[in-house]
mmCIF file of C-alpha atoms in Angstrom:
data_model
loop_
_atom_site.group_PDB
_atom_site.id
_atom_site.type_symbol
_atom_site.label_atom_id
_atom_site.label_comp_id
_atom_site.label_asym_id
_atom_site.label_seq_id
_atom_site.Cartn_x
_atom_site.Cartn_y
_atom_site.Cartn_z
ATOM 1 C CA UNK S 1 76.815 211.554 81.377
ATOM 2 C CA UNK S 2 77.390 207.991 80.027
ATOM 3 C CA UNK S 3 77.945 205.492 83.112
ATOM 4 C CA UNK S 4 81.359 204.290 83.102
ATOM 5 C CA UNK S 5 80.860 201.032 81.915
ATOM 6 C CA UNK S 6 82.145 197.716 84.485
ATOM 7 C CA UNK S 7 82.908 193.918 84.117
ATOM 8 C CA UNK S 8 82.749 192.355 87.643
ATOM 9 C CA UNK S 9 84.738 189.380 85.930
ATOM 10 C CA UNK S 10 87.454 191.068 84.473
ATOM 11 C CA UNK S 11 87.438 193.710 88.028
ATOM 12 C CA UNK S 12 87.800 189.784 89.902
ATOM 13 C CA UNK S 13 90.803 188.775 87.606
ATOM 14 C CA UNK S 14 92.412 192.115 88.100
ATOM 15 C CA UNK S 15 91.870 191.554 91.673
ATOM 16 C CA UNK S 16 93.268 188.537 91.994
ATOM 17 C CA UNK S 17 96.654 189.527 89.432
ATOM 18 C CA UNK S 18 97.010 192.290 92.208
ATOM 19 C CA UNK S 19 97.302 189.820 94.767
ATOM 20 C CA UNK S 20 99.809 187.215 93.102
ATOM 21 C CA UNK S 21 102.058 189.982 91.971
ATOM 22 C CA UNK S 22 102.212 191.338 95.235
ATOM 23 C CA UNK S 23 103.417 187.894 96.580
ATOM 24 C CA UNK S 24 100.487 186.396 98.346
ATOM 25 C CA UNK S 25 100.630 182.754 97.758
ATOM 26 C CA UNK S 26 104.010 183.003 99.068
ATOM 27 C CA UNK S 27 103.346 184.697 102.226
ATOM 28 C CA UNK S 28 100.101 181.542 102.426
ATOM 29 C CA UNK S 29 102.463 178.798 101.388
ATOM 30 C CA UNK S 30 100.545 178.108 98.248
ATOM 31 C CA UNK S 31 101.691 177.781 94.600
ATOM 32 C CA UNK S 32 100.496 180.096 92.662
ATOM 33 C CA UNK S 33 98.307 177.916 90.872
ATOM 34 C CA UNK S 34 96.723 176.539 94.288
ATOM 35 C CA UNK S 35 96.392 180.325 95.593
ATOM 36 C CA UNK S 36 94.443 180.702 92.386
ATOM 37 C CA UNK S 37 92.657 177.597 92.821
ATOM 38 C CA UNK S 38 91.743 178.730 96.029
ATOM 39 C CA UNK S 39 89.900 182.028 95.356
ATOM 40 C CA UNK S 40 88.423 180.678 91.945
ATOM 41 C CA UNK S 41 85.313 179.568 92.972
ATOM 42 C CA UNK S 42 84.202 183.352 93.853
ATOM 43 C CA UNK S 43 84.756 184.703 90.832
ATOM 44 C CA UNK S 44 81.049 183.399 90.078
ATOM 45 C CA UNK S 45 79.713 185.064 93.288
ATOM 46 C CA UNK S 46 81.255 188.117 92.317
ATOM 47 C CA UNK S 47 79.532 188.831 89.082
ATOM 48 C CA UNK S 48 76.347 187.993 90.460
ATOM 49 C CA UNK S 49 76.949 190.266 93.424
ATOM 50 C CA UNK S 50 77.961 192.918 91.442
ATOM 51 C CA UNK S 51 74.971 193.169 89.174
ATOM 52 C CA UNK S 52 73.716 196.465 88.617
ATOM 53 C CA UNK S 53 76.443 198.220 90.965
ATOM 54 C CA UNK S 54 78.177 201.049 89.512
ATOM 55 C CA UNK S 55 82.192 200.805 88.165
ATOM 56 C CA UNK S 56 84.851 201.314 91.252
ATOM 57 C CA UNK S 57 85.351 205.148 92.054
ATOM 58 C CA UNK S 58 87.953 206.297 95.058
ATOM 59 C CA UNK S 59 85.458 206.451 97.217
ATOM 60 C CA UNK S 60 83.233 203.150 96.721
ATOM 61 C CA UNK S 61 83.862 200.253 94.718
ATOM 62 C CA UNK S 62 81.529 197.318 93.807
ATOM 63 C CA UNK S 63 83.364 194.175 95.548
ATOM 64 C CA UNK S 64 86.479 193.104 96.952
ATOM 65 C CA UNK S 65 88.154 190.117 97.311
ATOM 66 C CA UNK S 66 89.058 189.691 101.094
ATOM 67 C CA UNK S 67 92.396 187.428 102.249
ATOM 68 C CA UNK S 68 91.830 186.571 105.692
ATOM 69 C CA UNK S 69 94.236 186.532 108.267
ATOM 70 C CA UNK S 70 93.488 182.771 108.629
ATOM 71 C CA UNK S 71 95.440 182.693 105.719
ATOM 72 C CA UNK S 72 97.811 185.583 105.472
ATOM 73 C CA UNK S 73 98.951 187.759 108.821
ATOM 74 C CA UNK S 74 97.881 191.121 109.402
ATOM 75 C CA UNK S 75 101.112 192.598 109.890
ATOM 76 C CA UNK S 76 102.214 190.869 106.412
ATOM 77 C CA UNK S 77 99.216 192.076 104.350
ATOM 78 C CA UNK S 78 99.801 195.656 105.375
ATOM 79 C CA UNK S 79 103.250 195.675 104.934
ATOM 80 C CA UNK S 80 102.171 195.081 100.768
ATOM 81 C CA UNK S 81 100.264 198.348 100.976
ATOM 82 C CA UNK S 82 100.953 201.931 99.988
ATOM 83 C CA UNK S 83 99.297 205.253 98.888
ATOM 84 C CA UNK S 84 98.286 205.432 94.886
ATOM 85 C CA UNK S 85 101.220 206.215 92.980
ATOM 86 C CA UNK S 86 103.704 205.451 95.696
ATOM 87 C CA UNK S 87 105.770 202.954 97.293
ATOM 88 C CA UNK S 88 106.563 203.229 101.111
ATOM 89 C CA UNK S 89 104.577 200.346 102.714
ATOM 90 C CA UNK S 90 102.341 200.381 105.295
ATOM 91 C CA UNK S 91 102.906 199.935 108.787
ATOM 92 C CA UNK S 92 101.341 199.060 112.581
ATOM 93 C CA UNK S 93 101.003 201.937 114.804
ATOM 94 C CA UNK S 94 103.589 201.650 117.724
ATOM 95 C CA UNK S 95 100.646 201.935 120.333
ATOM 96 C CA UNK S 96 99.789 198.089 119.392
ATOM 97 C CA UNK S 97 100.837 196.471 122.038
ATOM 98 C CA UNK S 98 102.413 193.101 121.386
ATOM 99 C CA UNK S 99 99.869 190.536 120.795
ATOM 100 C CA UNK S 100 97.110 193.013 120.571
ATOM 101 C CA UNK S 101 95.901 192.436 116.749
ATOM 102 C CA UNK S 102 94.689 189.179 117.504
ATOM 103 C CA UNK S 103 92.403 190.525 120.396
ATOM 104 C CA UNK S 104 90.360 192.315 117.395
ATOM 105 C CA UNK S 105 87.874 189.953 115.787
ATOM 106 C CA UNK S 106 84.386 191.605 114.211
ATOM 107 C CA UNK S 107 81.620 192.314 115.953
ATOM 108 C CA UNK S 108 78.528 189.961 116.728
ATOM 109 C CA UNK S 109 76.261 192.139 113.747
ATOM 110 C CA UNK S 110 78.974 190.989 111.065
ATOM 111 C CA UNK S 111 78.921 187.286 109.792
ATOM 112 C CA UNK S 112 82.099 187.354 108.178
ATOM 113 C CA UNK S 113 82.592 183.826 106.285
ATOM 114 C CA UNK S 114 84.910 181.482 107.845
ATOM 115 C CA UNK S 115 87.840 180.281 105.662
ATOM 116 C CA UNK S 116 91.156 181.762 103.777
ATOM 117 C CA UNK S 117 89.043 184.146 101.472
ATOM 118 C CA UNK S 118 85.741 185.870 100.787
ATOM 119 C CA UNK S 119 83.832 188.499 99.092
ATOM 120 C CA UNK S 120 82.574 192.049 100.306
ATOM 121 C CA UNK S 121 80.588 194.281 98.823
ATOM 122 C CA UNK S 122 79.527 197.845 97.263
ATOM 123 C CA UNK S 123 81.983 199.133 99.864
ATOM 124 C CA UNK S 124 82.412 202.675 100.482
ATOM 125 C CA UNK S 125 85.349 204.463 102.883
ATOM 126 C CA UNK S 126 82.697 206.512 104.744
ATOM 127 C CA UNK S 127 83.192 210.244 103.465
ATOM 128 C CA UNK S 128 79.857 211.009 104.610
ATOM 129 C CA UNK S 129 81.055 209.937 108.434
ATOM 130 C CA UNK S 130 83.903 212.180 108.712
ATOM 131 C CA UNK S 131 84.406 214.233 111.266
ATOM 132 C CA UNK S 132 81.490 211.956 113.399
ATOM 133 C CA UNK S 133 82.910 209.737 116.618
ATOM 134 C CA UNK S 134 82.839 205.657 115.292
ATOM 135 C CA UNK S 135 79.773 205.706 117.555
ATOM 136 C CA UNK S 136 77.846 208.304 115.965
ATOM 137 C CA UNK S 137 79.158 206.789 112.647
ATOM 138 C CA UNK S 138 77.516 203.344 113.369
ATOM 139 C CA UNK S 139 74.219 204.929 113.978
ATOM 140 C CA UNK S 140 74.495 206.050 110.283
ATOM 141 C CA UNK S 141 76.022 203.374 108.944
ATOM 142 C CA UNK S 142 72.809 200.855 110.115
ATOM 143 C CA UNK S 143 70.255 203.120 109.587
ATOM 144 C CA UNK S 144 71.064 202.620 106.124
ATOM 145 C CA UNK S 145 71.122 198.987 106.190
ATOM 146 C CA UNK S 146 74.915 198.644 106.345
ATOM 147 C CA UNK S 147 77.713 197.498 108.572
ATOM 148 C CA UNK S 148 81.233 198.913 108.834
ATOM 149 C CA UNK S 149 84.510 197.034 107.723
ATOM 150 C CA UNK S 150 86.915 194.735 109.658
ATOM 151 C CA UNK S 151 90.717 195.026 109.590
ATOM 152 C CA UNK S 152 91.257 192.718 107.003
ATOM 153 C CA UNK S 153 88.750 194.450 104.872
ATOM 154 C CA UNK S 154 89.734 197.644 105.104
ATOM 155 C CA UNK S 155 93.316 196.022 104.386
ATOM 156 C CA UNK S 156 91.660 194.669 101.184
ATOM 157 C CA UNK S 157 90.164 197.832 100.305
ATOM 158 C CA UNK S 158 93.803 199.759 100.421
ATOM 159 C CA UNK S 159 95.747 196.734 98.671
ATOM 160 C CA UNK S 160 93.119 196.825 96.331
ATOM 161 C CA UNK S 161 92.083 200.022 95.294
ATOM 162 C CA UNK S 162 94.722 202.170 97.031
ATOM 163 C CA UNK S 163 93.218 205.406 95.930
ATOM 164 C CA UNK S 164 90.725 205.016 98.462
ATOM 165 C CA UNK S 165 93.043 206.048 101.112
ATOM 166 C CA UNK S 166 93.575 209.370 100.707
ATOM 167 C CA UNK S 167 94.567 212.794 102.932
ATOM 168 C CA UNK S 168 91.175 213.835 104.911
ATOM 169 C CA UNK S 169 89.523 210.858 103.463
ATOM 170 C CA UNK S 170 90.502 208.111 105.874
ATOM 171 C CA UNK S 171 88.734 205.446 108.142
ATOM 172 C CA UNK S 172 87.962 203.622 110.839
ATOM 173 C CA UNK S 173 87.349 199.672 110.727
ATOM 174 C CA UNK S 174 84.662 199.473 113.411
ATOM 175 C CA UNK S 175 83.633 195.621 112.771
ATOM 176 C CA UNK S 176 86.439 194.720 114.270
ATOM 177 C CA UNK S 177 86.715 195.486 118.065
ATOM 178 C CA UNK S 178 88.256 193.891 121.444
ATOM 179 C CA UNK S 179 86.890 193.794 124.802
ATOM 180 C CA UNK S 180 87.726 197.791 125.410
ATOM 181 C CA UNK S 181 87.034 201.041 123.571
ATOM 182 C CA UNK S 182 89.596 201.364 120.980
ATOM 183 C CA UNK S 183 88.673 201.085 117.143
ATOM 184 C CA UNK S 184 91.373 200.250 114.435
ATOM 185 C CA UNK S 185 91.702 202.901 111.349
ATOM 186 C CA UNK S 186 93.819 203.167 108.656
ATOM 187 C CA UNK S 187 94.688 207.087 108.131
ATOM 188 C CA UNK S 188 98.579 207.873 106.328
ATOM 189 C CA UNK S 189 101.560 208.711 108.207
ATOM 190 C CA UNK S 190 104.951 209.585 106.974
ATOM 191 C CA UNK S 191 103.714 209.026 103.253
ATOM 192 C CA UNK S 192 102.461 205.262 103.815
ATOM 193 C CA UNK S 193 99.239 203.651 105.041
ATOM 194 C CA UNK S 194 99.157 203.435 108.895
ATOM 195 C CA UNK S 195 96.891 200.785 110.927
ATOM 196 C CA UNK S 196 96.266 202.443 114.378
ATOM 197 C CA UNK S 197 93.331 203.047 116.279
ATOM 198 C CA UNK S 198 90.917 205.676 117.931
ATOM 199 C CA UNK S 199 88.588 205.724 120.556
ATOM 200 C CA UNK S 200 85.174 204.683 119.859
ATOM 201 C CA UNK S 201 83.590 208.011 120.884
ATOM 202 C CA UNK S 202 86.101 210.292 119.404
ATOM 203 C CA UNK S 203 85.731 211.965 116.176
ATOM 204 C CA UNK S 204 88.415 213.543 113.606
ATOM 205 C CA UNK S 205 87.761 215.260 111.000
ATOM 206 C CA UNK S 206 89.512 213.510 108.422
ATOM 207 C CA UNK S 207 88.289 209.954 109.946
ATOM 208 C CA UNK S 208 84.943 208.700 108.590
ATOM 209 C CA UNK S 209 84.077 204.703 109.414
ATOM 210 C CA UNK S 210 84.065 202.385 106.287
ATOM 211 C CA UNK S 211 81.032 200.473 105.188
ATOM 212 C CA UNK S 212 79.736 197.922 103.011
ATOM 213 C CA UNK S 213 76.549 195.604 102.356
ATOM 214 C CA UNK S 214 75.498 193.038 105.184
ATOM 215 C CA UNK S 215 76.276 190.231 103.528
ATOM 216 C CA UNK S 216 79.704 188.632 102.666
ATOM 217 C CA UNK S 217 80.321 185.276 100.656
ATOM 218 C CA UNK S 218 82.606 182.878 101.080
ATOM 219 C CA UNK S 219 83.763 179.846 99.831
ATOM 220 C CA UNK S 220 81.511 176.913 101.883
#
């Protein structure tokens, strides 16, 4: 079979769209031209990045373009997402204490970018970790020369491609942690996206732990 065939640039414009028409310069206090402005010089990065990865399927997609909560809240970005083909929004888990998202920045093996914005790649919501405790799952997940997906880029990932969330097909964001053993995941709940968490050493069978390449580019 024919590979599907995939432009990273027009994939990064479609991106972007997705984010103005869901309000995002707004919730940033940015024009929309500025928000634009903003994000513009990874469009570049993004092609190159993408080379030779395949076109976005449900279950792994070649980039993403990754708001930061330096530039947008948390509780704001996941209130613009929702299943594929629906509209409830997505919502915090009541077990978040107040206060508590903050406490969850990634782990030392991730060099996330500093800055409003950057890019992720060949990212993949973890099917093959399902049913294995975040633990086991980040065994897996380096072994194969990968790392696992903060909160704002599994937030990406579902604003983004929104297929990816789907029943028995969910996952935990294990690059970002706190100083105990709780992970945050995004599984659905009452027909909307759901950020909650999980221990680190339990497993669920329709929880697998997202991953993506090492590296991540950003805007310096």
């Amino acid at each position: 079979m024919e590979a599907a065939l995939f432009d990273a640039a027009t994939e990064f414009d479609r991106q972007l769209d997705r984010l103005v028409e869901l309000g995002y310069p707004a919730l940033a206090d940015l024009t929309e031209d500025t928000f634009r402005d903003l994000v513009a010089p990874l469009r570049a990065a993004a092609v190159a990045g993408a080379a030779e990865l395949p076109a976005p399927t449900d279950a792994r997609v070649p980039f993403l373009l990754v708001i930061t909560r330096d530039l947008v809240p948390v509780e704001d970005r996941l209130a613009l997402t929702t299943l594929a083909g629906k509209r409830k929004p997505g919502f915090l888990d009541r077990h978040y204490a107040e206060g508590d998202l903050p406490r969850f920045d990634p782990i030392k093996e991730l060099e996330v970018p500093a800055g409003p914005a950057y890019l992720l790649f060949d990212v993949d919501r973890g099917e093959e970790t399902l049913n294995l405790a975040p633990s086991a799952a980040m065994e897996v997940i380096t072994g194969q020369d990968r790392l696992p997906l903060t909160i704002d880029e599994g937030l990406a990932f579902v604003t983004l491609h929104p297929a990816a969330l789907a029943k028995n097909k969910c996952f935990s964001l294990v690059g970002s942690r706190c100083d105990d053993k709780r992970v945050p995941a995004i599984w659905i709940s009452q027909g909307a996206p759901k950020l909650g968490w999980c221990w680190y050493g339990n497993p669920h069978t329709w929880l697998g732990s997202a991953s993506a390449r090492p590296e991540r580019v950003g805007l310096a």
